[in-house]
Coordinates of C-alpha atoms and ligand atoms in Angstrom, one line a residue:
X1 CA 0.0 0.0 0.0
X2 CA 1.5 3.6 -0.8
X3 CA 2.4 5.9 2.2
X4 CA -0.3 8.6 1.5
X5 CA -3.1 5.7 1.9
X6 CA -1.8 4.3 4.8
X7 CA -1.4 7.6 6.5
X8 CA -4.9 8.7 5.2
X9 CA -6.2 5.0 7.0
X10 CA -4.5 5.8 10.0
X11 CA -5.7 9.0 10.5
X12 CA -9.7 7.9 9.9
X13 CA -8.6 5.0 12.6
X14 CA -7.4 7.8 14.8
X15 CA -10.3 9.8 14.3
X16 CA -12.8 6.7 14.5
X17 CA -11.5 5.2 17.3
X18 CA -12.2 7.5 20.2
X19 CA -15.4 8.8 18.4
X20 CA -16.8 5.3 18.9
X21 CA -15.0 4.4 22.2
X22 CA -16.6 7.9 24.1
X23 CA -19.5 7.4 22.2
X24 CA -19.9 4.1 23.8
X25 CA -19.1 5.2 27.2
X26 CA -21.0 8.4 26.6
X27 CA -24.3 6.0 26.6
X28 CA -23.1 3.9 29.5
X29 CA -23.0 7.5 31.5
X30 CA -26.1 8.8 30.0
X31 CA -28.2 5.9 31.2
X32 CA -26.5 6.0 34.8
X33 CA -27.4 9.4 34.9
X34 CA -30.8 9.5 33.6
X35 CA -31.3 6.4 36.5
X36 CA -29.6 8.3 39.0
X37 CA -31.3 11.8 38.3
X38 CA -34.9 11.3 36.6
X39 CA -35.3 14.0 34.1
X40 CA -38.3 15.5 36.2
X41 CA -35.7 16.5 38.7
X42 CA -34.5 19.2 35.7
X43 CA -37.1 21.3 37.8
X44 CA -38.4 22.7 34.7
X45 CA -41.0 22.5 31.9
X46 CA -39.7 20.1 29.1
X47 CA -40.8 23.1 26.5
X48 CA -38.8 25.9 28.5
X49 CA -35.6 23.6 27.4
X50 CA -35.7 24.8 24.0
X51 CA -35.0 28.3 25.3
X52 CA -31.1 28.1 25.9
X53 CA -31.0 30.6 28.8
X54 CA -33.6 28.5 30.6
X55 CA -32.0 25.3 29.8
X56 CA -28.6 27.3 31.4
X57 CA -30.5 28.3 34.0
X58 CA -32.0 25.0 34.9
X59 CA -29.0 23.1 35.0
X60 CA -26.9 24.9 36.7
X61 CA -29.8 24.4 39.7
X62 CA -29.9 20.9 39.2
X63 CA -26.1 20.8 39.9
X64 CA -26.2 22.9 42.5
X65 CA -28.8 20.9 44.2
X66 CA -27.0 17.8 43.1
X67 CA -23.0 17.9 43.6
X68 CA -23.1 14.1 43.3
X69 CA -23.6 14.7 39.3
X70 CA -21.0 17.2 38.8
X71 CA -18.3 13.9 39.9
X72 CA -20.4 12.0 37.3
X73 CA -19.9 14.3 34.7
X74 CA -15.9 14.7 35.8
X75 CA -15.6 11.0 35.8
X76 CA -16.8 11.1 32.3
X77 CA -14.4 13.7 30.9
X78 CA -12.0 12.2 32.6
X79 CA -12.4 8.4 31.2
X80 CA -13.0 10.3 27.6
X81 CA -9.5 12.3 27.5
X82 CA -8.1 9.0 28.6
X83 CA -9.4 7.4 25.7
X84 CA -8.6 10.1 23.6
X85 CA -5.0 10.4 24.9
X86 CA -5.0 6.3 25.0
X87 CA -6.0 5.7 21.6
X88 CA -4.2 8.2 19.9
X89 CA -0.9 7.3 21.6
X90 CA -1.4 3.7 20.4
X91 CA -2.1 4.7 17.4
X92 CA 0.5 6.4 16.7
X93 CA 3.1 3.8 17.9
X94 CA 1.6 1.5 15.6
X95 CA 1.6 3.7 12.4
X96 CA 5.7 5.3 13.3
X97 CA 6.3 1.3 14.7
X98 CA 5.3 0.5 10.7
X99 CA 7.8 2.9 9.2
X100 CA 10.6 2.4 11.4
X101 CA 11.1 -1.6 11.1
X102 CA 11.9 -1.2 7.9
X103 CA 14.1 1.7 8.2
X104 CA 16.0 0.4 10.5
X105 CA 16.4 -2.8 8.5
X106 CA 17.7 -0.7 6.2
X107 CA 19.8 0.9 8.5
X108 CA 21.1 -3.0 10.0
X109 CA 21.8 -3.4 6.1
X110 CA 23.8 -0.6 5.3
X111 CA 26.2 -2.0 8.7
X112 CA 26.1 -5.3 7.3
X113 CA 27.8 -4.2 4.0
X114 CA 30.0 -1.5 5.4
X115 CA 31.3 -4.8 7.8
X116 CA 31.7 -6.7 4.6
X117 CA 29.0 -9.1 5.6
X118 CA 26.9 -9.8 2.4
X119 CA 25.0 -13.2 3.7
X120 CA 21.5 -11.7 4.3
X121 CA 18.6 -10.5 3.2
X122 CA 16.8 -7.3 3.0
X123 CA 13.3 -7.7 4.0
X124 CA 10.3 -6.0 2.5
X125 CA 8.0 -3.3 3.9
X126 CA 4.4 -3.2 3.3
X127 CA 4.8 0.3 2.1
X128 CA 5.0 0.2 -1.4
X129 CA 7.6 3.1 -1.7
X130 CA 9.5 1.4 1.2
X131 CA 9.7 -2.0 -0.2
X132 CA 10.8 -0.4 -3.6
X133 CA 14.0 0.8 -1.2
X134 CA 14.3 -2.7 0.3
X135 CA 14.3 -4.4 -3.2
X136 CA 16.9 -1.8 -4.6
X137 CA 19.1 -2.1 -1.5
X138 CA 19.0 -6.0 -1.9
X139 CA 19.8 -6.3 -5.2
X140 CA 23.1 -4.0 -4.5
X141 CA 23.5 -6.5 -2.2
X142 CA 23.0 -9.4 -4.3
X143 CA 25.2 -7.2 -7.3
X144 CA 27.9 -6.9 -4.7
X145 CA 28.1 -10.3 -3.5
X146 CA 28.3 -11.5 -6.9
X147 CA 31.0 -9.1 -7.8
X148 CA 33.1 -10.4 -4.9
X149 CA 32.7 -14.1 -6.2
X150 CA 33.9 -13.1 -9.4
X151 CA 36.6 -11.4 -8.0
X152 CA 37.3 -13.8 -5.8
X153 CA 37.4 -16.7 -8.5
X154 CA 39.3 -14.7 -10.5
X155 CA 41.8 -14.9 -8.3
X156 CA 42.1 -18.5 -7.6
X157 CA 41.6 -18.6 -11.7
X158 CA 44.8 -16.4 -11.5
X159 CA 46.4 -18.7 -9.3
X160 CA 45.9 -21.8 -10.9
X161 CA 46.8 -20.4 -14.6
X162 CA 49.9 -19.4 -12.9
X163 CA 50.2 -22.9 -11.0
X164 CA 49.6 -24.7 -14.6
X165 CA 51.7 -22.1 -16.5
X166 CA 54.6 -23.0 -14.1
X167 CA 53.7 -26.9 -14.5
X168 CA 53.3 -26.7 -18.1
X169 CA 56.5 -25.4 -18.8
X170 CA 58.0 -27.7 -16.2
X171 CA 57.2 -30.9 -17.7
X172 CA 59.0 -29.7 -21.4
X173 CA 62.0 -28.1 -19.8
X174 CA 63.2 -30.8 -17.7
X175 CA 63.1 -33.2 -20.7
X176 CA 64.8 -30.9 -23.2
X177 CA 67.2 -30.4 -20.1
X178 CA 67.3 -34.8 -19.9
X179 CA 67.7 -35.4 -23.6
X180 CA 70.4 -32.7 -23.7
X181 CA 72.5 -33.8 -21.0
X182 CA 72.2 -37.6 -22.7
X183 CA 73.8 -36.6 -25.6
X184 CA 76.4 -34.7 -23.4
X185 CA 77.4 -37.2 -21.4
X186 CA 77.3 -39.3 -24.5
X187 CA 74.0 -41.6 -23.6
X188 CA 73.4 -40.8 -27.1
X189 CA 76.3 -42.8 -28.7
X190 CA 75.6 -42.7 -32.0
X191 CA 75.0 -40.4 -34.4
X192 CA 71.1 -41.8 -35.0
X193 CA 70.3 -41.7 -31.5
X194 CA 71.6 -38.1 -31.2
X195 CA 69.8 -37.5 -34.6
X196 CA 66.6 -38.5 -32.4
X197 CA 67.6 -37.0 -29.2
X198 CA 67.7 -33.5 -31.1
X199 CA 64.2 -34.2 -32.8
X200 CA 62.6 -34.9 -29.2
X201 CA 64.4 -31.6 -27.6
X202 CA 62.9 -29.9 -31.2
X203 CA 59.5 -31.0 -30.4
X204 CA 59.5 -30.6 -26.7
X205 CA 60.6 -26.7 -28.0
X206 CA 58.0 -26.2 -30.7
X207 CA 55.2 -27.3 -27.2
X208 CA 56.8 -24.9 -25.1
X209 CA 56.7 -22.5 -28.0
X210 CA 52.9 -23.1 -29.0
X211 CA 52.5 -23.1 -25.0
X212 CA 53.7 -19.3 -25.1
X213 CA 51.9 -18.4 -28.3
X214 CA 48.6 -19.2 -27.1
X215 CA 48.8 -17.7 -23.8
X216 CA 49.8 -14.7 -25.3
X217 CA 47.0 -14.9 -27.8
X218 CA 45.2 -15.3 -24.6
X219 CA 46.2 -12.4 -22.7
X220 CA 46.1 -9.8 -25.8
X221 CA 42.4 -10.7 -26.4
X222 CA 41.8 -10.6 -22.4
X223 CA 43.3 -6.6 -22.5
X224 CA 41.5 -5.4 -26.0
X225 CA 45.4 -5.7 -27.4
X226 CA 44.4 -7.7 -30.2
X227 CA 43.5 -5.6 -33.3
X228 CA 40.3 -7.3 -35.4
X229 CA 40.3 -6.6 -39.3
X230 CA 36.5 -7.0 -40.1
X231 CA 35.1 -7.3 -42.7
X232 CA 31.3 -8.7 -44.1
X233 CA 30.7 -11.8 -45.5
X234 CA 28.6 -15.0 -45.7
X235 CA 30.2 -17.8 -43.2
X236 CA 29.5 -20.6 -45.2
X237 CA 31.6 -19.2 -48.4
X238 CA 34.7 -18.5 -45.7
X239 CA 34.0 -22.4 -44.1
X240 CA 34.4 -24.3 -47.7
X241 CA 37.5 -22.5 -48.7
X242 CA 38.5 -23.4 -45.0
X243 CA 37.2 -26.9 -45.3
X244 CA 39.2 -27.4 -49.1
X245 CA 42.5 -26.7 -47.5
X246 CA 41.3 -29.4 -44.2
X247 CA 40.7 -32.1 -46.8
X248 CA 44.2 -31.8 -48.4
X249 CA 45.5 -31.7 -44.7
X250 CA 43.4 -34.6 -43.9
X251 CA 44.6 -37.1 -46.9
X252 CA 45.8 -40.3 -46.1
X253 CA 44.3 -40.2 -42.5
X254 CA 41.4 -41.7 -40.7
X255 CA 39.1 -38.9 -40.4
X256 CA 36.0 -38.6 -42.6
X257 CA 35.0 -34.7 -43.4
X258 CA 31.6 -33.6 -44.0
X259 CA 30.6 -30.3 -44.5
X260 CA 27.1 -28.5 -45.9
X261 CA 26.7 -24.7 -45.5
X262 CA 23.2 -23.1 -45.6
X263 CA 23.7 -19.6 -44.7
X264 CA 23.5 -18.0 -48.3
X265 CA 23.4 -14.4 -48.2
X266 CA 23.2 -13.9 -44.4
X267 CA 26.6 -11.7 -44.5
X268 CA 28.2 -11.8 -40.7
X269 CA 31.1 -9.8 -39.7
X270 CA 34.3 -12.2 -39.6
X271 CA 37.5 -11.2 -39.4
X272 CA 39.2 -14.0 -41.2
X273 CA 42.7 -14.8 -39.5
X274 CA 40.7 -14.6 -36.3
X275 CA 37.9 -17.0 -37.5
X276 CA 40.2 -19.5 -39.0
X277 CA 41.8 -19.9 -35.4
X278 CA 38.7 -20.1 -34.0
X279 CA 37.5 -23.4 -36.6
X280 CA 41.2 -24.6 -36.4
X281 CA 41.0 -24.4 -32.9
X282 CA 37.6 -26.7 -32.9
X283 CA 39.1 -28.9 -35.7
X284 CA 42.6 -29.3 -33.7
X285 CA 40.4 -30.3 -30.5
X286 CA 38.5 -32.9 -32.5
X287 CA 41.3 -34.9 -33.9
X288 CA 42.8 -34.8 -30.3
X289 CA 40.1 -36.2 -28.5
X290 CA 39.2 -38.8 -31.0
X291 CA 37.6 -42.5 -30.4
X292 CA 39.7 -45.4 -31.6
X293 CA 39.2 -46.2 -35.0
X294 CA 37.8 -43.2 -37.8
X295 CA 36.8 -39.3 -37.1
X296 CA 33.7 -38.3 -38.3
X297 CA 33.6 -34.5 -38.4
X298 CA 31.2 -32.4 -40.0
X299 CA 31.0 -29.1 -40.2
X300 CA 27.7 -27.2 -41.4
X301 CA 26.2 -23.8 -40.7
X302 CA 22.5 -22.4 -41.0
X303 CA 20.4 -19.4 -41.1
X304 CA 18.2 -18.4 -37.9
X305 CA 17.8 -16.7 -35.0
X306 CA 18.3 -13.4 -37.1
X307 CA 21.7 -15.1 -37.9
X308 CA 23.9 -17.6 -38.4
X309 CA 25.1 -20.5 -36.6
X310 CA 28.0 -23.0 -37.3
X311 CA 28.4 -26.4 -35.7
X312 CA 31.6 -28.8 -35.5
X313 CA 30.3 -31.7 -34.6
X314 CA 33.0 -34.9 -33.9
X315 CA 31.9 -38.1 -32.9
X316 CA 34.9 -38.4 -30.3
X317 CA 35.3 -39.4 -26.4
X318 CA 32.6 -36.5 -25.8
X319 CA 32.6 -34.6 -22.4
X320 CA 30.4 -34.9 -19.2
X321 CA 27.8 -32.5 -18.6
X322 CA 29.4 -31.6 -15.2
X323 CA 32.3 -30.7 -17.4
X324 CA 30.8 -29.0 -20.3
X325 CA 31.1 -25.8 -19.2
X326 CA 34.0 -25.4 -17.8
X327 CA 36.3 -26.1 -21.0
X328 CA 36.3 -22.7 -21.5
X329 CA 38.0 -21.9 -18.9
X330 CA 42.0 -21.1 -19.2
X331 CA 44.1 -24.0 -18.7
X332 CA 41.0 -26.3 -17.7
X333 CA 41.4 -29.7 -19.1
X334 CA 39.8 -32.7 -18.3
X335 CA 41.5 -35.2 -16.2
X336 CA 41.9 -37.8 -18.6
X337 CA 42.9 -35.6 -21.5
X338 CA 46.2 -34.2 -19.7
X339 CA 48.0 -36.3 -21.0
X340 CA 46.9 -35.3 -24.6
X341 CA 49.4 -32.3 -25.2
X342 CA 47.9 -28.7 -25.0
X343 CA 48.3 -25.9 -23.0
X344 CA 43.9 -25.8 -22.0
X345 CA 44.2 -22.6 -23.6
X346 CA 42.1 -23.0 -27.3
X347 CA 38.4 -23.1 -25.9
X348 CA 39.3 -20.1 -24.4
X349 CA 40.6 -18.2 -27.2
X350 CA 37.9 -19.3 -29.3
X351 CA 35.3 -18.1 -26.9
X352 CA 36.9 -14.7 -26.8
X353 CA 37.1 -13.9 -30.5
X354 CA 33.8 -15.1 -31.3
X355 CA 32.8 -12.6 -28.3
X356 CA 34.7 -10.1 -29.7
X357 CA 32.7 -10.5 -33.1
X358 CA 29.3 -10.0 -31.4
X359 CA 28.5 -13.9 -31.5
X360 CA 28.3 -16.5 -28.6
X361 CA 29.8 -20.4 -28.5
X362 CA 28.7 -23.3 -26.5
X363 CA 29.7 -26.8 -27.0
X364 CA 27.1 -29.7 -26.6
X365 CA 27.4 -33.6 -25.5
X366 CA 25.7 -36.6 -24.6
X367 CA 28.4 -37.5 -22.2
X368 CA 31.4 -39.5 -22.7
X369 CA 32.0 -41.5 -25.8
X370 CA 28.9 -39.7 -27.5
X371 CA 31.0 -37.4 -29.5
X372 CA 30.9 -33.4 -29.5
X373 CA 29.5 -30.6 -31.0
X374 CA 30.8 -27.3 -31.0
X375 CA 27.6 -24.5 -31.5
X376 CA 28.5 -21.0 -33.1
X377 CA 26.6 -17.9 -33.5
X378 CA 27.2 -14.8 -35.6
X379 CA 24.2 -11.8 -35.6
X380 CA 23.7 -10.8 -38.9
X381 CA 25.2 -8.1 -40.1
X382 CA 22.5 -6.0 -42.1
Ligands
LIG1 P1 45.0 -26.3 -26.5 O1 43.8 -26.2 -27.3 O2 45.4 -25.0 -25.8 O3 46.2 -26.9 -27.2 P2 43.4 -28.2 -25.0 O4 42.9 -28.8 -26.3 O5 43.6 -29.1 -23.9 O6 44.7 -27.3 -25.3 P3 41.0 -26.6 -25.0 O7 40.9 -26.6 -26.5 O8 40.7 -25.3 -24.3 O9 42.4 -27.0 -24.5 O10 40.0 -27.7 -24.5 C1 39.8 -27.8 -23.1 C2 39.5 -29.2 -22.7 O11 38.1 -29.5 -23.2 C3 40.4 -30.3 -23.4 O12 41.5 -30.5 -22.6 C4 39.4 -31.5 -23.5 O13 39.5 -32.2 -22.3 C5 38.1 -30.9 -23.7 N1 37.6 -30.9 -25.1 C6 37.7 -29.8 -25.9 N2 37.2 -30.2 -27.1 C7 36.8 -31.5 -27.0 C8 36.2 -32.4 -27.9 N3 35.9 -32.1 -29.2 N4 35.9 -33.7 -27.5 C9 36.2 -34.0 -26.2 N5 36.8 -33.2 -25.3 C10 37.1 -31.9 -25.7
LIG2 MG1 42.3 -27.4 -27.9

């Protein structure tokens, strides 16, 4: 209820509420008295009491000759003002009792947060106006809570990149460091096994190399370093001249390419070096988690949504739903795929630049073994 209604309730309740309460007691004291002192005692002619100097007259004799009615009459006024006073009072406790819960739940609030304790709630007021402030000061509450989650799993997001980072790097250092203190010490005794030796320090390099590439990658999109070229066209004509050079790439291996694009004239803003690492990304991801035995990959897109959306879909080792979405993440990888190189890095670059071009990703699975699709979307550019 709005404050002006309530107030104008109150005030008819204040007004009401003796009226009624003397009234009733009026009566009470009228009969008593009209008991106690029959009206033929008035000493005068009922038709004189219309004159009002008469009427004066005749009862000021009839409380001369009565004193006993004058306390009758006192005890009256006396039991009204009480009411009066009684009522009121009450009243008014109740109606400023109303207004001040709230405000000084408010008030409780406003501590709360300036102590850094975010774990309650804000309760209404039956004043509209008043819960409005309530609602507002709990959602700043909620806002602010949330805010110091993110912040706070930022930080331990911080912490494990840098934990990872440092472990990542580890695990290809100290080998280079092994293979290259084999051929020192001449472990590697001939010239086929150093021949070996140097291609394993080579590749361990080219990892620790990639490693540093993507998280830089990762890091320049993060700070709005990395500069985007856009510029409009239809997905589907960028995907096949993407999907020709995969088939070349993909000869005499065991992966079966599909692709079908539908998006014709829906142009979308791509910036094409970007994009490429974004499908390269999704490609390199599902030749790495692959089944035994063939890849099936297809790629496809399709108008809707005011859009267009592009799907990789693999029919690899799959991923959990518990899992699903936290791929994205940096360096998040699933326990059983550490193994697999990578750096847990290309989700999250891929979600970043297809941010950056106004579009959203998600991936989808049926759970392990099920396989995976990879769901782009790109607004239309009109
Ligand atoms: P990087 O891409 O940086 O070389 P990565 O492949 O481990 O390393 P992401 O591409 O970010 O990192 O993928 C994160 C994790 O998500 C992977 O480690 C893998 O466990 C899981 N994943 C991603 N794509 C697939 C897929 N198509 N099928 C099954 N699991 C996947
Ligand atoms: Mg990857």
């Amino acid at each position: 209820m709005k404050i002006k209604k309530r107030f104008t309730l109150y005030n008819i309740i204040m007004l009401m509420t003796p009226i009624i309460l003397i009234g009733v007691v009026s009566v009470g004291f009228l009969l008593i008295f009209i008991m106690k002192y029959p009206v033929e005692e008035l000493l005068v002619k009922r038709t004189a009491l219309i004159n009002p100097r008469i009427f004066a007259e005749a009862v000021g004799l009839f409380f001369q000759n009565n004193p006993g009615a004058i306390r009758i009459v006192f005890i009256w006024f006396a039991i009204s003002a009480g009411i009066l006073i009684f009522s009121t009072t009450i009243i008014t406790m109740i109606m400023s009792r109303s207004i001040k819960k709230p405000i000084d739940n408010l008030h409780r609030a406003a501590e709360y947060i300036r102590r850094g304790n975010l774990d309650f709630e804000v309760l209404g007021s039956d004043y509209d106006e008043i819960n409005a402030l309530c609602s507002e000061f709990d959602n700043m509450r909620r806002d602010l809570k949330y805010a110091r989650q993110l912040e706070h799993s930022l930080k331990s997001e911080r912490s494990m990149l840098l934990a990872n980072l440092s472990h990542d790097l580890k695990t290809p250092i100290t080998s280079i460091k092994g293979y290259i203190e084999g051929i020192r010490d001449g472990v590697a005794d001939s010239p086929e096994k150093v021949s070996r030796y140097l291609d394993v320090i080579y590749q361990k390099a080219d990892t620790i190399e990639n490693m540093v590439n993507n998280l830089s990658s990762y890091s320049r999109l993060e700070l709005n370093r990395e500069e985007f070229k856009f510029q409009t066209g239809e997905l589907g004509k960028f995907l096949l001249a993407f999907c020709k050079k995969l088939e070349t790439e993909f000869i005499d291996k065991d992966i079966n390419l599909e692709y079908e694009f539908k998006d014709n004239e829906i142009p979308v803003r791509i910036d094409i070096d970007k994009m490429s690492r974004v499908f390269s990304n999704l490609v390199d991801n599902a030749v790495k988690y692959k089944k035994e035995g063939c890849l099936k990959l297809i790629i496809r897109t399709y108008p809707a949504d005011g859009g267009v959306y592009a799907e990789v879909s693999d029919n690899g080792i799959g991923i959990s739903p518990d899992e699903i979405s936290k791929v994205f993440n940096s360096f998040y990888r699933i326990d059983e795929s550490r193994s697999i190189k990578g750096s847990g890095l290309g989700l999250g670059i891929v979600k970043q630049i297809i941010e950056k071009h106004g579009g959203k990703i998600w991936l989808q699975s049926d759970g392990k073994k099920s396989g995976t699709t990879a769901v782009i979307f790109l607004p239309a550019a009109y």
